[in-house]
Structure formats: structure tokens, C-alpha cells
Amino acid sequence: MILVTGGAGFIGANFVLDWLALSDEPVVNLDKLTYAGNRENLASLDADARHVFVQGDIGDGELVAGLLARHQPRVVVNFAAESHVDRSIHGPEAFIMTNVVGSFRLLEAVRVYWAGLPSDTRDAFRFLHVSTDEVYGSLAPAAPAFTESNRYEPNSPYSASKAASDHLVRAYHHTYGLPVVTTNCSNNYGPYHFPEKFIPLLIVNALAGKRLPVYGDGLQVRDWLYVGDHCAAIRRAIETGRPGETYNVGGRSEKPNIDVVRTVCHLLDEWQPRRDGRSYLEQIEYVKDRPGHDRRYAIDASKLERELGWWPAETFESGIRKTIRWYLDHADWVSRVQSGAYRDWVHTNYAARAA
Ligand code: NAD
Ligand code: DAU
């Protein structure tokens, strides 16, 4: 069996659902259920004995040690994190506590468990750490895409905390021999994406007749990858990634933010036209920029393609269509995640961003 952390969040839930659709290997899912964790994402597994859900913190060493001893996983996949850059600007401490201290405590419990395994299972064990391209900082417009040897230059409390966890993971391999693999992925989008992030925020705001807030000049570039392709890359990295290595994961799909907004508006104009017959484009509003906003991310995934034979199955054009269709078909999910706490966050982040 495998132990997944953060499996009630956006990417973790997609990973668990895909894993159990493709194999019968059980999953123990450890998630603290912060504002970003949602049991409803996993509702289809409620009666499935292959999925064991445990509410808890990766920073609780005793709890993690107990789960490892009881379930004897062959793999640990660490998704658990605070993941939103804007929240890290308003409140960095939670990012340090989970992404740095939590990752450290998880690693420590895993190291002790792994050291006690019989030698054949010890050699086959993997700790897969899910990280981000944001650790590399910001690219100039014509600079080549990030490779695994780019220097770490994190610019936000979020990316600095992820960089710290990556360094700890690396150190546990070099010092203790723990068989770790790290993946550094670009921006994901797809089903179950919490609408604090750009693409789901655009979809839910557009449909609710609210403004579509574009930070700064809207010309920041992100390299978008459909979440199912990220999950496939992680499965490859678990089975054939080399211990101690890092792999960049990306969609070769760089888009300026304003182009993403226009694409979402055009598709919604076609599939769910506004009652007044006007375009959703009219809801676009340029607002105050994010402090320290990274200008461009782009991933060179050639190591993953060459060594592990992974390529994305979706283009941005196919993935965004699937995503918007999912949100149109899951209006109940959308309305349930927009709780009071969500509305408080929207106020915190957007009230002071005048157009
Ligand atoms: P998310 O915020 O949607 O989900 C995070 C999950 O972790 C939630 O279910 C939350 O309850 C859980 N969690 C938080 N703190 C925890 C703790 N202390 N103990 C246990 N569980 C805890 O995040 P996501 O977008 O699904 O990202 C998952 C991972 O992938 C993160 O490590 C993130 O840095 C990384 N990543 C995300 C993207 C992206 O575009 N979303 C891209 C590259 C890498
Ligand atoms: O690159 C990988 C990273 O992608 C992950 O590590 C992070 O966990 C994930 O949140 C994401 O970070 P970004 O900051 O790039 O994603 P976000 O969806 O917050 O923003 C995408 C772009 O859109 C970014 O340039 C900021 C901009 N933006 C965002 C919001 C929420 C806006 O213009 N308006 C908005 O309201």
C-alpha cells in the first residue's frame, strides 16, 4: 500500500482517485483538512475499502510513525502543504509550520520506519516529494525554461518554504540514504481546484457575474499543466525515478495571464452565455499587483520525457475545455466550497485591490 499526504486537496485528491482507478493497491490518506482539504473530493471512495482516510497533521511525528508501523507502505507521496502564494503574503507562518517543520517531522518519521525495514523492501521504498517550479524564481522573457540544474531563487514565503522542504528532502538522501525523488511542477488546473487560484476563480466569478481580477498588467506568464498529467508524471517518478534525483514537470504550455482570461471568457460565452447577451470579457478588471509577483515560469521537462518516457496527454486547449465543463457540471461542489471562510479570504485578498 501507499501513504499519501494532503490527499484531500486539489492535486492529492486527483492523484488518489486516479491511483485507485488504475490499480487495486490501497491508499492511506493523511490530511489535516485545512480550508483547502475537502472530503467531498473523495466522496466516490466512501464505500471503498482500498481508501483509508486519516485526519491529521504531517507534523505530528507520533501519528505518522503509528501509521507507518501499522500500514507498512512501500511508498510515501507528500502533497501536504500550504499552497497559495497570496495567502503566504498575508500570513507566512502556516507555510513555515507545514511546509518546513511538517515536512521535516514527516521525513524524520519516514527515515526511522525505512531504516527498520528488511533490506529488499528498504531498497524498493520511495519517498516522493511533490514540489513546484516556483523554487527557481522568475524568468526573463527570452530566458530558457527552468532545468533541474537552475539555481534556487524563491521569491515568496510560499516558494521559500517549498525550497526549504526540497533541501531537507535532498539532505535526507545524501546524509541517511533515504530513497527520495522530488518533482518540481508548473501550474496545474483541472477538477477540484479550489477557487482561490486563478483559473477556478475566473470560472466561478464569471458565472456569478463578479469581476475577473487580473493582477498588474496581466502579462505574467505561467506554464499550465492539466492535473491528470501531473498525477501521471508522479506515478512514473515513483516507479522508475532514480533515488536522489529531481524531475521537472511541465506542459510546454506558456500563456500570459490575460490570454488565459480571454480563453475562459470565450468558452463560457459559447457554453453558458450571459443572460444579457454580452461577453464575460466585460467583467475583466485590472487590479493592484501581487507584491513580488514572479513574471514568468516555464519548465523544461526533457529529463522526465527522456528518462521516464512521460509526455502530457492534454494540450492547454483540451485541458481547459475539460476543466470548464467540469465546473459547469459541478455547481453544487462550487457552491459548497464558497463557505464563510472562503468569503472572508476573498475580502482579505481583493478588498484593497482597487481597479
Ligand atoms: P491544496 O492547497 O489544494 O491542498 C493541500 C492539502 O494539504 C489540503 O488537503 C490540506 O488539508 C492538506 N494539508 C495542509 N497542511 C497539512 C498538514 N500540516 N498535514 C496534513 N495535511 C495538510 O494544494 P495543491 O494545489 O493540491 O498542491 C499539492 C502539492 O503540490 C503542494 O505541495 C504544492 O506545493 C504542490 N504543487 C502545486 C501546484 C499547483 O499548481 N497547484 C503546482 C506544483 C506543485
Ligand atoms: O507554479 C506552480 C505554482 O502554481 C504552485 O506551486 C502553487 O501552489 C500554485 O498556487 C500556483 O501558483 P501561482 O501563484 O502561479 O498561481 P495562482 O493561481 O495564484 O496565480 C496564477 C497567476 O494568475 C499568477 O500570475 C497570479 C495571477 N492572478 C491570480 C489570482 C488569484 C491574477 O491575476 N488574479 C488573481 O485573482
Coordinates of C-alpha atoms and ligand atoms in Angstrom, one line a residue:
M1 CA 0.0 0.0 0.0
I2 CA 1.0 3.6 -0.3
L3 CA 0.7 6.6 2.1
V4 CA -0.4 9.8 0.6
T5 CA -0.3 13.1 2.5
G6 CA -2.6 16.0 1.5
G7 CA -4.8 13.7 -0.5
A8 CA -8.0 15.7 0.2
G9 CA -6.6 18.8 -1.6
F10 CA -6.7 19.6 -5.3
I11 CA -3.8 17.6 -6.8
G12 CA -3.8 15.0 -4.0
A13 CA -7.4 14.1 -4.5
N14 CA -7.0 13.8 -8.2
F15 CA -3.9 11.6 -7.6
V16 CA -5.8 9.3 -5.2
L17 CA -8.8 9.0 -7.5
D18 CA -6.6 8.2 -10.5
W19 CA -4.5 5.8 -8.5
L20 CA -7.4 3.7 -7.4
A21 CA -9.0 3.8 -10.8
L22 CA -5.8 2.3 -12.3
S23 CA -4.7 -0.2 -9.5
D24 CA -6.0 -2.1 -6.5
E25 CA -3.1 -1.0 -4.3
P26 CA -4.7 0.6 -1.2
V27 CA -4.0 4.2 -0.2
V28 CA -3.8 5.6 3.3
N29 CA -4.6 9.3 3.0
L30 CA -3.3 11.6 5.8
D31 CA -4.8 15.1 5.6
K32 CA -5.2 17.8 8.2
L33 CA -8.3 19.1 6.4
T34 CA -7.3 22.7 6.4
Y35 CA -9.5 25.2 4.5
A36 CA -8.1 23.6 1.3
G37 CA -8.8 20.0 2.2
N38 CA -12.2 18.7 1.3
R39 CA -13.6 15.2 2.0
E40 CA -16.2 15.7 -0.7
N41 CA -13.5 15.5 -3.3
L42 CA -13.2 11.8 -2.3
A43 CA -16.9 11.1 -1.8
S44 CA -16.8 8.5 -4.6
L45 CA -14.4 6.4 -2.4
D46 CA -16.7 6.5 0.8
A47 CA -17.5 2.8 0.5
D48 CA -14.2 1.7 -1.0
A49 CA -12.1 -0.3 1.5
R50 CA -9.0 0.4 -0.6
H51 CA -9.0 4.0 0.7
V52 CA -8.3 4.7 4.4
F53 CA -8.7 8.3 5.3
V54 CA -7.0 9.7 8.4
Q55 CA -7.4 13.3 9.6
G56 CA -4.1 14.6 11.0
D57 CA -1.0 16.7 10.6
I58 CA 2.2 15.6 8.8
G59 CA 3.9 17.5 11.7
D60 CA 2.6 15.0 14.2
G61 CA 5.5 12.6 14.3
E62 CA 3.9 10.1 16.7
L63 CA 0.8 9.9 14.5
V64 CA 2.9 9.4 11.3
A65 CA 5.1 6.8 13.0
G66 CA 2.0 4.9 14.1
L67 CA 0.5 4.9 10.6
L68 CA 3.8 3.8 9.0
A69 CA 4.1 0.9 11.5
R70 CA 0.5 -0.2 11.1
H71 CA 0.2 0.0 7.3
Q72 CA 3.8 -0.7 6.2
P73 CA 3.6 1.4 2.9
R74 CA 6.1 0.8 0.1
V75 CA 5.8 4.5 -0.9
V76 CA 5.1 7.8 0.7
V77 CA 3.8 10.7 -1.5
N78 CA 4.0 14.1 0.1
F79 CA 1.4 16.5 -1.3
A80 CA 0.6 18.1 2.0
A81 CA 1.4 21.8 2.0
E82 CA 0.1 25.3 2.3
S83 CA 0.0 26.1 -1.4
H84 CA -1.4 29.6 -2.2
V85 CA 1.1 32.4 -2.8
D86 CA -1.3 35.2 -1.9
R87 CA -2.1 33.6 1.5
S88 CA 1.7 33.3 2.1
I89 CA 2.0 37.0 1.7
H90 CA -0.9 37.7 4.2
G91 CA 0.2 35.0 6.7
P92 CA 3.5 33.2 6.2
E93 CA 3.7 31.3 9.5
A94 CA 1.4 28.5 8.5
F95 CA 3.7 27.9 5.5
I96 CA 6.7 27.6 7.7
M97 CA 4.9 25.3 10.1
T98 CA 3.6 22.8 7.5
N99 CA 6.0 23.1 4.5
V100 CA 9.2 23.3 6.6
V101 CA 8.6 21.9 10.1
G102 CA 5.9 19.5 8.9
S103 CA 8.0 18.2 6.1
F104 CA 10.9 17.8 8.5
R105 CA 8.8 15.8 11.0
L106 CA 7.4 13.6 8.2
L107 CA 10.9 12.9 6.9
E108 CA 12.2 12.0 10.3
A109 CA 9.3 9.5 11.0
V110 CA 9.8 8.0 7.5
R111 CA 13.6 7.7 8.0
V112 CA 13.1 5.7 11.2
Y113 CA 10.5 3.5 9.6
W114 CA 12.6 2.9 6.5
A115 CA 15.8 2.2 8.4
G116 CA 13.9 -0.7 10.2
L117 CA 12.6 -2.4 7.0
P118 CA 14.1 -5.7 5.8
S119 CA 16.8 -4.9 3.1
D120 CA 14.7 -5.9 0.0
T121 CA 11.7 -3.7 1.0
R122 CA 14.1 -1.0 2.2
D123 CA 15.8 -0.8 -1.3
A124 CA 12.4 -0.7 -3.1
F125 CA 10.9 2.0 -0.8
R126 CA 10.4 5.6 -2.2
F127 CA 9.6 8.9 -0.6
L128 CA 8.1 11.1 -3.4
H129 CA 8.1 14.8 -2.6
V130 CA 5.8 17.0 -4.7
S131 CA 7.3 20.4 -5.2
T132 CA 6.9 23.4 -7.5
D133 CA 8.7 25.3 -10.3
E134 CA 8.4 28.5 -8.1
V135 CA 11.6 27.5 -6.2
Y136 CA 13.6 28.6 -9.2
G137 CA 12.3 32.2 -9.1
S138 CA 11.3 34.3 -12.0
L139 CA 12.5 34.0 -15.7
A140 CA 13.3 36.9 -18.0
P141 CA 11.1 36.9 -21.2
A142 CA 13.6 35.2 -23.5
A143 CA 15.5 33.1 -20.9
P144 CA 15.5 29.3 -21.4
A145 CA 12.9 27.3 -19.4
F146 CA 13.9 26.0 -16.0
T147 CA 16.0 22.8 -15.9
E148 CA 16.8 20.7 -12.8
S149 CA 20.1 22.5 -12.5
N150 CA 18.7 26.0 -12.3
R151 CA 19.7 27.8 -9.1
Y152 CA 17.0 28.0 -6.4
E153 CA 15.9 31.7 -6.1
P154 CA 12.5 31.6 -4.3
N155 CA 10.7 35.0 -4.1
S156 CA 7.6 34.4 -1.9
P157 CA 7.2 33.0 1.6
Y158 CA 5.4 30.1 -0.2
S159 CA 8.2 29.3 -2.6
A160 CA 10.9 29.8 0.1
S161 CA 9.1 27.3 2.3
K162 CA 8.8 24.8 -0.5
A163 CA 12.5 25.4 -1.3
A164 CA 13.4 24.6 2.3
S165 CA 11.4 21.4 2.2
D166 CA 13.2 20.4 -1.1
H167 CA 16.5 21.0 0.6
L168 CA 15.6 18.8 3.6
V169 CA 14.4 16.0 1.3
R170 CA 17.7 16.2 -0.6
A171 CA 19.7 16.2 2.7
Y172 CA 17.9 13.1 3.9
H173 CA 19.0 11.3 0.8
H174 CA 22.6 12.4 0.9
T175 CA 23.0 12.0 4.7
Y176 CA 20.9 9.0 5.5
G177 CA 20.4 7.3 2.1
L178 CA 16.6 7.7 2.2
P179 CA 15.4 6.9 -1.4
V180 CA 13.7 10.1 -2.3
V181 CA 12.5 11.5 -5.6
T182 CA 11.4 15.1 -6.0
T183 CA 9.2 16.5 -8.7
N184 CA 9.1 20.3 -9.5
C185 CA 5.9 21.0 -11.4
S186 CA 4.4 24.1 -13.1
N187 CA 0.9 25.5 -12.6
N188 CA -1.8 22.8 -12.5
Y189 CA -5.5 23.2 -13.4
G190 CA -8.5 20.8 -13.6
P191 CA -11.3 19.4 -11.5
Y192 CA -11.5 20.0 -7.7
H193 CA -9.3 23.1 -7.9
F194 CA -10.1 25.4 -5.0
P195 CA -11.4 28.8 -6.4
E196 CA -8.8 30.9 -4.6
K197 CA -6.5 30.0 -7.5
F198 CA -6.6 31.9 -10.8
I199 CA -8.4 29.5 -13.3
P200 CA -11.2 28.3 -11.0
L201 CA -11.6 31.8 -9.6
L202 CA -12.1 33.1 -13.1
I203 CA -14.8 30.4 -13.8
V204 CA -16.8 30.9 -10.6
N205 CA -16.6 34.7 -10.7
A206 CA -17.6 34.9 -14.3
L207 CA -20.6 32.7 -13.7
A208 CA -21.6 34.7 -10.6
G209 CA -21.4 38.0 -12.5
K210 CA -18.4 39.2 -10.5
R211 CA -15.3 40.9 -11.7
L212 CA -12.4 38.9 -13.1
P213 CA -9.4 40.4 -11.2
V214 CA -6.2 40.5 -13.3
Y215 CA -3.1 41.4 -11.2
G216 CA -0.9 44.2 -12.7
D217 CA -0.7 44.3 -16.5
G218 CA -1.8 40.6 -16.9
L219 CA 1.3 39.8 -18.9
Q220 CA 2.8 37.4 -16.3
V221 CA 3.4 34.0 -17.9
R222 CA 2.7 30.6 -16.4
D223 CA 3.3 27.1 -17.9
W224 CA -0.1 25.3 -17.5
L225 CA -0.4 21.6 -17.0
Y226 CA -3.6 19.6 -16.7
V227 CA -3.7 17.9 -13.2
G228 CA -4.1 14.4 -14.6
D229 CA -0.8 14.8 -16.5
H230 CA 0.9 15.8 -13.3
C231 CA -0.5 12.8 -11.5
A232 CA 0.7 10.5 -14.3
A233 CA 4.2 12.1 -14.0
I234 CA 4.2 11.4 -10.3
R235 CA 3.3 7.7 -10.9
R236 CA 6.2 7.4 -13.4
A237 CA 8.6 9.0 -10.9
I238 CA 7.5 6.6 -8.2
E239 CA 8.0 3.5 -10.3
T240 CA 11.1 4.5 -12.4
G241 CA 12.6 7.7 -11.0
R242 CA 16.1 7.4 -9.7
P243 CA 16.6 7.9 -6.0
G244 CA 18.1 11.3 -5.2
E245 CA 17.0 12.8 -8.5
T246 CA 14.7 15.7 -9.2
Y247 CA 12.4 15.9 -12.2
N248 CA 10.8 19.0 -13.7
V249 CA 7.2 18.5 -14.8
G250 CA 5.5 21.0 -17.2
G251 CA 3.1 21.2 -20.1
R252 CA 5.2 23.3 -22.6
S253 CA 2.2 25.5 -22.5
E254 CA 3.2 29.0 -21.6
K255 CA 0.4 31.6 -21.5
P256 CA 0.2 35.2 -20.4
N257 CA -2.5 35.5 -17.7
I258 CA -4.6 37.8 -19.9
D259 CA -4.8 35.1 -22.6
V260 CA -6.0 32.6 -20.0
V261 CA -8.8 35.0 -19.0
R262 CA -9.8 35.5 -22.6
T263 CA -9.9 31.8 -23.3
V264 CA -12.1 31.2 -20.3
C265 CA -14.4 34.0 -21.3
H266 CA -14.7 32.8 -24.9
L267 CA -15.6 29.3 -23.8
L268 CA -18.1 30.4 -21.3
D269 CA -19.6 32.8 -23.9
E270 CA -20.1 29.7 -26.1
W271 CA -21.3 27.2 -23.5
Q272 CA -23.2 29.3 -20.9
P273 CA -23.9 32.8 -22.5
R274 CA -24.7 35.7 -20.2
R275 CA -28.4 36.4 -19.9
D276 CA -27.8 40.0 -21.3
G277 CA -26.1 38.5 -24.4
R278 CA -22.8 40.4 -23.6
S279 CA -19.4 38.8 -23.3
Y280 CA -17.8 37.7 -20.0
L281 CA -14.8 39.8 -21.2
E282 CA -16.7 42.8 -19.9
Q283 CA -16.1 41.5 -16.3
I284 CA -12.3 41.8 -16.6
E285 CA -10.8 44.3 -14.2
Y286 CA -7.1 45.1 -13.8
V287 CA -6.3 45.3 -10.1
K288 CA -3.3 46.1 -7.9
D289 CA -0.5 43.6 -8.5
R290 CA 0.7 40.9 -6.1
P291 CA 3.8 42.1 -4.2
G292 CA 7.0 40.4 -5.5
H293 CA 5.0 38.8 -8.3
D294 CA 7.1 36.5 -10.4
R295 CA 7.0 37.5 -14.0
R296 CA 7.4 34.2 -15.8
Y297 CA 7.7 30.5 -15.1
A298 CA 8.5 27.9 -17.8
I299 CA 9.5 24.2 -17.4
D300 CA 12.0 22.2 -19.4
A301 CA 10.6 18.7 -18.8
S302 CA 13.1 16.9 -21.2
K303 CA 14.7 14.9 -18.4
L304 CA 11.3 13.4 -17.4
E305 CA 10.5 12.8 -21.1
R306 CA 13.9 11.2 -21.9
E307 CA 14.4 9.1 -18.7
L308 CA 10.9 8.2 -17.7
G309 CA 9.0 8.4 -21.0
W310 CA 6.4 10.8 -19.8
W311 CA 4.6 13.3 -22.0
P312 CA 1.4 15.3 -21.2
A313 CA -1.7 13.8 -22.8
E314 CA -3.6 17.2 -22.7
T315 CA -2.9 20.4 -24.5
F316 CA -4.0 23.6 -22.8
E317 CA -6.8 23.8 -25.3
S318 CA -8.1 20.3 -24.5
G319 CA -7.5 20.6 -20.7
I320 CA -9.2 24.0 -20.3
R321 CA -12.3 22.6 -22.1
K322 CA -12.4 19.6 -19.8
T323 CA -11.9 21.9 -16.8
I324 CA -14.7 24.4 -17.6
R325 CA -17.0 21.6 -18.5
W326 CA -16.3 20.0 -15.0
Y327 CA -17.1 23.3 -13.2
L328 CA -20.4 23.7 -15.2
D329 CA -21.4 20.2 -14.3
H330 CA -20.5 20.6 -10.6
A331 CA -22.3 23.7 -9.5
D332 CA -23.1 22.1 -6.1
W333 CA -19.5 21.5 -5.3
V334 CA -18.7 25.0 -6.3
S335 CA -21.4 26.5 -4.1
R336 CA -20.4 24.3 -1.1
V337 CA -16.7 25.3 -1.2
Q338 CA -17.7 29.0 -1.1
S339 CA -18.1 29.0 2.7
G340 CA -17.9 31.9 5.1
A341 CA -14.2 31.3 5.4
Y342 CA -13.8 31.5 1.6
R343 CA -15.7 34.8 1.5
D344 CA -13.5 36.1 4.3
W345 CA -10.4 35.3 2.2
V346 CA -11.9 37.0 -0.9
H347 CA -12.4 40.1 1.2
T348 CA -8.8 39.9 2.7
N349 CA -7.2 39.5 -0.7
Y350 CA -9.3 41.7 -3.0
A351 CA -11.0 44.4 -1.0
A352 CA -7.9 46.6 -1.0
R353 CA -7.0 45.9 -4.7
A354 CA -8.7 48.9 -6.3
A355 CA -9.2 48.6 -10.1
Ligands
NAD1 P1 -4.0 22.3 -1.9 O1 -3.8 23.6 -1.1 O2 -5.2 22.2 -2.8 O3 -4.1 21.0 -0.9 C1 -3.2 20.9 0.1 C2 -3.7 19.7 1.0 O4 -2.8 19.5 2.1 C3 -5.1 20.0 1.6 O5 -5.9 18.9 1.5 C4 -4.8 20.3 3.1 O6 -5.8 20.0 4.0 C5 -3.5 19.4 3.3 N1 -2.7 19.9 4.4 C6 -2.2 21.2 4.6 N2 -1.4 21.2 5.7 C7 -1.3 19.9 6.1 C8 -0.7 19.3 7.2 N3 0.1 20.0 8.1 N4 -0.8 18.0 7.4 C9 -1.6 17.2 6.6 N5 -2.3 17.8 5.5 C10 -2.1 19.1 5.3 O7 -2.7 22.1 -2.7 P2 -2.4 21.5 -4.2 O8 -2.6 22.6 -5.2 O9 -3.2 20.3 -4.3 O10 -0.9 21.2 -4.1 C11 -0.4 19.9 -3.6 C12 1.1 20.0 -3.6 O11 1.6 20.2 -4.9 C13 1.7 21.1 -2.7 O12 2.9 20.5 -2.1 C14 2.1 22.1 -3.7 O13 3.2 22.9 -3.3 C15 2.4 21.3 -4.9 N6 2.3 21.9 -6.2 C16 1.1 22.5 -6.6 C17 0.9 23.1 -7.9 C18 -0.4 23.7 -8.3 O14 -0.4 24.3 -9.4 N7 -1.5 23.7 -7.5 C19 2.0 23.0 -8.8 C20 3.2 22.4 -8.4 C21 3.3 21.9 -7.1
DAU2 O1 3.9 27.3 -10.5 C1 3.4 26.3 -9.6 C2 2.6 27.0 -8.6 O2 1.4 27.5 -9.2 C3 2.2 26.2 -7.4 O3 3.4 25.8 -6.7 C4 1.3 26.9 -6.4 O4 0.9 26.1 -5.4 C5 0.0 27.3 -7.2 O5 -0.8 28.1 -6.4 C6 0.4 28.2 -8.4 O6 1.0 29.5 -8.0 P1 0.6 30.8 -8.8 O7 0.8 31.9 -7.9 O8 1.3 30.8 -10.2 O9 -1.0 30.5 -9.1 P2 -2.3 31.4 -8.9 O10 -3.4 30.6 -9.4 O11 -2.4 32.0 -7.6 O12 -2.0 32.6 -10.0 C7 -1.7 32.3 -11.3 C8 -1.3 33.7 -12.0 O13 -2.5 34.5 -12.0 C9 -0.3 34.5 -11.2 O14 0.5 35.2 -12.2 C10 -1.1 35.5 -10.4 C11 -2.3 35.7 -11.3 N1 -3.6 36.0 -10.6 C12 -4.0 35.2 -9.6 C13 -5.2 35.4 -8.9 C14 -5.6 34.5 -7.8 C15 -4.4 37.1 -11.0 O15 -4.0 37.8 -12.0 N2 -5.5 37.3 -10.3 C16 -6.0 36.6 -9.3 O16 -7.0 36.9 -8.7

